[in-house]
Short mmCIF file of C-alpha atoms in Angstrom, two decimals:
data_model
loop_
_atom_site.label_atom_id
_atom_site.label_comp_id
_atom_site.label_asym_id
_atom_site.label_seq_id
_atom_site.Cartn_x
_atom_site.Cartn_y
_atom_site.Cartn_z
CA MET A 1 5.46 -24.25 -2.37
CA VAL A 2 6.86 -20.66 -1.58
CA SER A 3 8.34 -19.93 1.49
CA LEU A 4 7.80 -16.53 3.35
CA ILE A 5 9.00 -14.45 6.18
CA LEU A 6 6.22 -11.96 7.42
CA VAL A 7 7.20 -8.76 9.10
CA GLY A 8 4.42 -7.40 11.17
CA PHE A 9 1.24 -9.15 12.40
CA GLY A 10 -1.04 -6.27 12.82
CA GLY A 11 -4.16 -5.40 10.81
CA VAL A 12 -2.72 -6.25 7.40
CA GLY A 13 -0.28 -9.13 8.38
CA ARG A 14 -3.19 -10.97 10.43
CA ALA A 15 -5.57 -10.29 7.50
CA LEU A 16 -3.05 -11.79 5.10
CA VAL A 17 -2.60 -14.91 7.12
CA GLU A 18 -6.39 -15.28 7.43
CA ILE A 19 -6.93 -15.16 3.64
CA MET A 20 -4.10 -17.55 2.94
CA GLN A 21 -5.66 -19.89 5.35
CA ASN A 22 -9.33 -19.53 4.45
CA ASP A 23 -8.62 -19.37 0.69
CA ALA A 24 -6.01 -22.14 0.72
CA ASP A 25 -7.99 -24.62 -1.60
CA TYR A 26 -8.77 -21.66 -4.10
CA LEU A 27 -5.08 -20.30 -4.13
CA ARG A 28 -3.78 -24.00 -4.67
CA SER A 29 -6.21 -24.94 -7.51
CA ASN A 30 -6.03 -21.61 -9.22
CA PHE A 31 -2.48 -20.53 -8.89
CA GLY A 32 -0.52 -23.58 -7.53
CA PHE A 33 0.09 -21.35 -4.49
CA VAL A 34 1.08 -23.26 -1.29
CA PRO A 35 2.82 -20.84 1.17
CA VAL A 36 5.00 -21.91 3.87
CA VAL A 37 5.39 -19.14 6.62
CA LYS A 38 8.73 -19.83 8.22
CA ALA A 39 8.54 -16.74 10.56
CA ILE A 40 6.55 -13.98 11.73
CA CYS A 41 8.47 -10.79 13.07
CA GLU A 42 7.28 -8.35 15.60
CA ARG A 43 9.02 -5.59 17.55
CA GLN A 44 9.06 -7.59 20.66
CA GLY A 45 10.42 -10.99 19.21
CA SER A 46 9.48 -13.53 16.60
CA LEU A 47 7.67 -16.72 15.73
CA ILE A 48 9.85 -19.11 13.91
CA ASP A 49 9.55 -22.51 12.57
CA ASP A 50 11.67 -23.53 9.53
CA ASN A 51 9.08 -26.29 8.65
CA GLY A 52 6.38 -23.69 8.36
CA LEU A 53 4.12 -22.24 11.15
CA ASN A 54 0.56 -23.76 11.41
CA LEU A 55 -1.62 -20.83 10.32
CA SER A 56 -4.90 -22.14 11.73
CA ASN A 57 -3.31 -22.33 15.09
CA LEU A 58 -1.80 -19.11 14.68
CA LEU A 59 -5.05 -17.27 14.06
CA ASN A 60 -6.68 -18.86 17.16
CA LEU A 61 -3.94 -17.26 19.42
CA GLY A 62 -5.06 -14.12 21.13
CA ASP A 63 -1.45 -13.20 21.56
CA ILE A 64 1.26 -14.76 19.33
CA ALA A 65 3.78 -14.42 22.17
CA SER A 66 1.91 -17.19 23.97
CA SER A 67 2.81 -19.66 21.02
CA PRO A 68 5.69 -22.30 21.86
CA TYR A 69 7.46 -21.08 18.79
CA TRP A 70 7.72 -17.41 20.11
CA GLN A 71 11.38 -16.24 20.77
CA ALA A 72 11.22 -12.90 22.74
CA GLY A 73 13.89 -10.44 21.53
CA LEU A 74 14.66 -12.23 18.28
CA THR A 75 14.79 -9.47 15.60
CA THR A 76 13.68 -9.28 12.17
CA LEU A 77 17.44 -8.72 10.93
CA GLU A 78 18.29 -11.75 12.84
CA ILE A 79 15.64 -13.73 11.30
CA ILE A 80 16.73 -12.66 7.83
CA GLN A 81 20.27 -13.94 8.61
CA GLU A 82 19.05 -17.23 10.05
CA ILE A 83 16.23 -18.24 7.83
CA LYS A 84 16.35 -18.89 4.08
CA ALA A 85 13.14 -17.93 2.44
CA ASP A 86 11.90 -16.97 -1.05
CA ILE A 87 10.04 -13.85 -0.17
CA LEU A 88 10.19 -11.34 2.75
CA VAL A 89 6.63 -9.74 3.28
CA GLU A 90 6.87 -6.46 4.99
CA CYS A 91 3.58 -5.27 6.53
CA SER A 92 5.05 -3.33 9.68
CA TRP A 93 4.26 0.00 11.04
CA ALA A 94 5.19 3.14 8.92
CA SER A 95 7.38 5.90 10.38
CA ASN A 96 8.21 9.13 8.95
CA ASP A 97 11.79 8.23 8.04
CA GLY A 98 11.15 5.00 6.53
CA GLU A 99 13.01 2.93 9.33
CA PRO A 100 13.27 0.24 10.35
CA ALA A 101 11.43 -0.97 7.39
CA PHE A 102 14.01 0.34 4.81
CA THR A 103 16.90 -1.42 6.48
CA VAL A 104 14.83 -4.66 6.65
CA LEU A 105 13.97 -4.54 3.01
CA LYS A 106 17.39 -3.74 1.87
CA THR A 107 19.03 -6.43 4.01
CA ALA A 108 16.46 -9.06 2.64
CA MET A 109 17.24 -8.20 -0.93
CA GLN A 110 20.97 -8.37 -0.21
CA LYS A 111 20.28 -11.87 0.99
CA LYS A 112 18.74 -12.59 -2.42
CA MET A 113 15.13 -12.56 -1.13
CA HIS A 114 12.40 -11.16 -3.21
CA ILE A 115 10.22 -8.55 -1.37
CA VAL A 116 6.69 -7.57 -1.02
CA SER A 117 5.72 -4.50 1.18
CA SER A 118 2.67 -2.39 1.96
CA ASN A 119 4.79 0.24 3.92
CA LYS A 120 4.84 3.64 2.07
CA PRO A 121 7.62 5.70 3.51
CA PRO A 122 10.56 3.49 2.41
CA PHE A 123 9.35 3.91 -1.29
CA TYR A 124 8.29 7.63 -1.18
CA LEU A 125 11.62 8.42 0.33
CA LYS A 126 14.03 6.09 -1.28
CA TYR A 127 12.31 4.05 -4.05
CA GLY A 128 15.25 4.64 -6.47
CA GLU A 129 17.81 3.12 -4.08
CA LEU A 130 15.64 0.07 -3.31
CA LYS A 131 14.99 -0.49 -6.95
CA GLN A 132 18.70 -0.37 -7.50
CA ILE A 133 19.54 -2.96 -4.98
CA ALA A 134 16.76 -5.21 -6.40
CA GLN A 135 18.07 -4.89 -10.00
CA GLU A 136 21.70 -5.66 -8.76
CA LYS A 137 20.66 -8.64 -6.75
CA GLY A 138 18.30 -10.00 -9.34
CA VAL A 139 15.26 -9.95 -7.08
CA MET A 140 11.76 -9.07 -7.59
CA MET A 141 10.18 -5.98 -5.65
CA ARG A 142 6.39 -5.67 -5.50
CA ILE A 143 4.67 -2.87 -3.70
CA GLU A 144 0.99 -2.61 -4.88
CA SER A 145 -0.57 -2.01 -1.41
CA THR A 146 1.69 0.92 -0.80
CA VAL A 147 -0.69 3.02 -2.96
CA LEU A 148 -4.38 2.03 -3.00
CA SER A 149 -4.32 -1.50 -1.25
CA ALA A 150 -6.09 -3.97 -3.54
CA VAL A 151 -6.84 -1.46 -6.43
CA PRO A 152 -4.42 -2.57 -9.11
CA ALA A 153 -2.81 0.85 -9.70
CA LEU A 154 0.88 -0.11 -9.85
CA ALA A 155 -0.07 -3.11 -12.08
CA ALA A 156 -0.71 -0.63 -14.83
CA GLU A 157 3.11 -0.63 -15.24
CA THR A 158 2.49 -3.75 -17.36
CA THR A 159 -1.09 -3.81 -18.20
CA LEU A 160 -1.03 -0.31 -19.67
CA ALA A 161 2.49 -0.57 -20.97
CA GLY A 162 1.39 -0.48 -24.63
CA ALA A 163 -0.89 2.47 -23.94
CA HIS A 164 1.96 4.64 -22.58
CA ILE A 165 0.93 6.49 -19.36
CA SER A 166 1.64 10.03 -19.62
CA SER A 167 0.29 11.56 -16.48
CA ILE A 168 -1.66 10.47 -13.39
CA ARG A 169 -4.20 12.17 -10.97
CA GLY A 170 -6.53 10.92 -8.42
CA ILE A 171 -8.35 10.95 -5.06
CA LEU A 172 -5.65 8.90 -3.04
CA ASN A 173 -6.72 9.20 0.52
CA GLY A 174 -9.88 7.65 1.66
CA THR A 175 -10.11 9.53 5.04
CA CYS A 176 -9.88 12.80 3.23
CA ASN A 177 -12.55 11.90 0.80
CA TYR A 178 -14.79 10.67 3.55
CA ILE A 179 -14.49 13.71 5.63
CA LEU A 180 -15.05 16.21 2.56
CA THR A 181 -18.13 14.03 1.53
CA ARG A 182 -19.62 14.29 5.03
CA MET A 183 -19.04 18.12 5.06
CA THR A 184 -20.55 18.33 1.59
CA GLN A 185 -23.71 16.13 1.94
CA SER A 186 -24.56 16.42 5.52
CA LYS A 187 -23.05 19.75 6.44
CA LEU A 188 -20.90 18.29 9.35
CA PRO A 189 -18.17 20.36 10.86
CA PHE A 190 -14.82 19.26 10.17
CA LYS A 191 -14.08 17.97 13.57
CA GLU A 192 -17.32 15.99 13.72
CA ALA A 193 -16.69 14.45 10.27
CA LEU A 194 -13.17 13.52 11.40
CA LYS A 195 -14.40 11.80 14.58
CA GLU A 196 -16.91 9.90 12.54
CA ALA A 197 -14.13 8.66 10.10
CA GLN A 198 -12.03 7.32 13.09
CA ASP A 199 -15.13 5.54 14.74
CA LEU A 200 -15.74 3.89 11.26
CA GLY A 201 -12.09 2.82 10.99
CA TYR A 202 -11.37 5.09 7.99
CA ALA A 203 -8.94 7.21 9.94
CA GLU A 204 -6.20 6.35 12.41
CA ALA A 205 -6.21 7.29 16.11
CA ASP A 206 -3.68 9.88 14.91
CA PRO A 207 -5.11 11.10 11.63
CA THR A 208 -2.33 13.61 11.05
CA MET A 209 -0.75 11.99 7.97
CA ASP A 210 -4.16 11.76 6.34
CA ILE A 211 -5.64 15.20 6.96
CA ASN A 212 -2.37 17.07 6.30
CA GLY A 213 -2.25 15.34 2.84
CA LYS A 214 1.17 13.64 3.30
CA ASP A 215 -0.28 10.12 3.00
CA ALA A 216 -1.81 11.00 -0.36
CA ALA A 217 1.31 12.88 -1.52
CA GLY A 218 3.41 9.67 -0.78
CA LYS A 219 1.27 7.72 -2.91
CA ILE A 220 1.50 10.11 -5.89
CA VAL A 221 5.25 9.94 -5.56
CA ILE A 222 5.24 6.23 -5.71
CA LEU A 223 2.90 6.20 -8.64
CA SER A 224 5.13 8.62 -10.69
CA ASP A 225 8.30 6.84 -9.89
CA VAL A 226 6.95 3.39 -10.79
CA LEU A 227 4.82 4.25 -13.66
CA LEU A 228 6.36 7.38 -15.27
CA GLY A 229 9.91 6.54 -14.45
CA TRP A 230 10.55 9.65 -12.37
CA ASN A 231 13.01 9.88 -9.57
CA LYS A 232 11.04 11.87 -6.89
CA THR A 233 10.59 11.92 -3.23
CA ILE A 234 7.99 13.55 -1.03
CA HIS A 235 10.52 16.32 -0.55
CA ASP A 236 10.12 17.47 -4.15
CA MET A 237 6.46 18.81 -3.73
CA LYS A 238 4.34 21.11 -1.88
CA VAL A 239 1.70 19.29 -0.02
CA GLN A 240 -1.62 20.89 1.12
CA GLY A 241 -4.08 19.18 3.43
CA ILE A 242 -7.75 19.61 4.23
CA GLU A 243 -7.60 20.97 7.71
CA ASP A 244 -8.41 24.36 6.59
CA VAL A 245 -11.47 23.63 4.71
CA THR A 246 -14.54 25.35 6.08
CA ALA A 247 -18.42 24.83 5.82
CA GLU A 248 -18.48 28.16 3.97
CA ASP A 249 -15.87 26.92 1.59
CA ILE A 250 -18.01 23.86 0.99
CA GLU A 251 -21.13 25.77 0.40
CA GLN A 252 -19.45 28.42 -1.89
CA ALA A 253 -18.21 25.45 -4.10
CA LYS A 254 -21.57 23.91 -4.40
CA ARG A 255 -23.06 27.25 -5.49
CA GLU A 256 -20.61 27.05 -8.34
CA HIS A 257 -21.67 23.46 -9.15
CA LYS A 258 -18.42 22.08 -7.75
CA TYR A 259 -17.08 20.03 -4.97
CA ILE A 260 -14.08 20.51 -2.94
CA LYS A 261 -11.77 17.41 -3.11
CA HIS A 262 -8.17 16.45 -2.30
CA VAL A 263 -6.40 15.77 -5.58
CA CYS A 264 -2.99 14.49 -6.23
CA GLN A 265 -1.38 14.94 -9.77
CA ALA A 266 1.80 13.76 -11.54
CA LYS A 267 1.92 15.82 -14.95
CA ASP A 268 4.90 17.54 -16.82
CA GLY A 269 7.60 16.46 -14.54
CA LYS A 270 5.70 18.17 -11.48
CA LEU A 271 3.78 16.57 -8.52
CA SER A 272 1.02 18.19 -6.46
CA ALA A 273 -1.21 17.34 -3.51
CA GLY A 274 -3.97 19.64 -2.35
CA VAL A 275 -7.47 21.10 -2.33
CA GLU A 276 -9.13 21.56 -5.59
CA LEU A 277 -12.45 22.57 -6.80
CA VAL A 278 -13.85 19.90 -9.01
CA PRO A 279 -16.97 20.00 -11.40
CA MET A 280 -19.77 17.90 -10.14
CA ASP A 281 -19.72 15.91 -13.30
CA SER A 282 -16.05 15.14 -13.09
CA SER A 283 -14.71 11.78 -12.57
CA LEU A 284 -12.94 12.96 -9.47
CA ALA A 285 -16.45 13.81 -7.86
CA ILE A 286 -16.51 10.43 -6.25
CA MET A 287 -18.03 10.35 -2.53
CA GLY A 288 -17.53 8.37 0.59
CA SER A 289 -14.26 6.64 1.31
CA LEU A 290 -13.52 5.39 -2.14
CA ASN A 291 -10.32 6.19 -3.86
CA LEU A 292 -9.68 6.90 -7.41
CA VAL A 293 -6.75 7.03 -9.84
CA GLU A 294 -6.93 8.14 -13.50
CA PHE A 295 -4.20 7.28 -15.97
CA GLU A 296 -3.90 9.57 -19.11
CA THR A 297 -2.28 7.61 -21.86
CA LYS A 298 -0.69 8.57 -25.27
CA HIS A 299 -2.43 5.96 -27.40
CA ALA A 300 -5.73 4.94 -25.53
CA GLY A 301 -6.92 7.79 -23.69
CA PRO A 302 -7.89 7.94 -19.87
CA PHE A 303 -8.20 4.84 -17.65
CA THR A 304 -9.80 5.15 -14.41
CA PHE A 305 -9.70 2.76 -11.49
CA ILE A 306 -11.81 3.10 -8.46
CA GLY A 307 -12.01 1.06 -5.34
CA ARG A 308 -11.47 0.84 -1.52
CA GLY A 309 -8.10 1.96 -0.87
CA ALA A 310 -7.55 1.41 2.68
CA GLY A 311 -8.44 -1.43 5.34
CA GLY A 312 -6.61 -4.49 6.59
CA PHE A 313 -8.20 -7.00 4.18
CA GLU A 314 -8.10 -4.66 1.20
CA ALA A 315 -4.36 -4.08 1.93
CA ALA A 316 -3.68 -7.72 2.54
CA SER A 317 -5.48 -8.55 -0.88
CA GLY A 318 -2.96 -6.45 -2.67
CA VAL A 319 -0.06 -7.91 -0.76
CA LEU A 320 -1.16 -11.48 -1.51
CA SER A 321 -1.49 -10.60 -5.19
CA ASP A 322 2.04 -9.56 -5.16
CA ILE A 323 3.07 -12.59 -3.52
CA ILE A 324 1.25 -14.72 -5.97
CA HIS A 325 2.79 -12.86 -8.87
CA ILE A 326 6.35 -13.62 -7.43
CA SER A 327 5.38 -17.22 -6.73
CA THR A 328 4.28 -17.68 -10.24
CA GLN A 329 7.53 -16.26 -11.75
CA LEU A 330 9.57 -18.54 -9.49
CA TYR A 331 7.49 -21.49 -10.52
CA ASP A 332 7.90 -20.71 -14.27
CA SER A 333 11.66 -20.22 -13.72
CA LYS A 334 11.92 -23.55 -11.95
CA LYS A 335 10.14 -25.19 -14.83
CA GLU A 336 12.42 -23.68 -17.52
CA ASN A 337 15.56 -25.05 -15.59
CA LEU A 338 14.32 -28.61 -15.45
#
């Protein structure tokens, strides 16, 4: 068994609980994974049961505050001090300054908890500081879903270690890709394509971070810090969005047998995120809401990963993979100490 504290019960947190509940037999038989969720923290209060919350009952609640285990006003930091758990799973809302998630993650590691997070800002702003704390405290820090949800991009740190990643580029925001695709294929105006993306759930009600390029920029920062060993933040790069792309720009690109795409790159010590003209036969010419990341390696050439990089269940899948990785490491460590 592995004990968890879950921070955030929105789209990702609820999807994570649903997967753990519905796939319980599969997870136990294939990975020996039996989770005990001791607490779920929200901004208004927390659910807490040191023996483990009943996940099935939890999913049937319309409002978790109606649970008998709900304690209004009980904060995440108080939970971290009160409850001993193996892993803190942080899936809360993202703010531009990385708070309160940064403080939560830092505090959990100082209490010797391993951490898993899907929250980007703490890591594109202060990855180096969080990594140092993890090393000092001897805990694991897994953040796969901060980049492309379930697409195993950050896992390339180990899976492509022998190939030696030298540069990274990609289409890292599904909202941008969807909007540009609809403008290209159906000649929709920008505002109409954005509205469609929102209606389909690809874009947030406030899509600012998507269309101004900062969401994708944050992801290339995290990729470069984790996979290339850099020490960058989002403040170390120029960021361009797609707000100014016009129908005329799209049509001119097509006449040149090219597409307009929002491309991020980490190469030769420099980061970039902005609009580029991409040949129609390029690997970057993917359509729809798909994301793509391409790793150029010194010894084995390019590797390209493509998948759905957004969505509650997609992000929860990446989070769960990280939890299982840590759980497996903890189990192996316990066996060695027997």
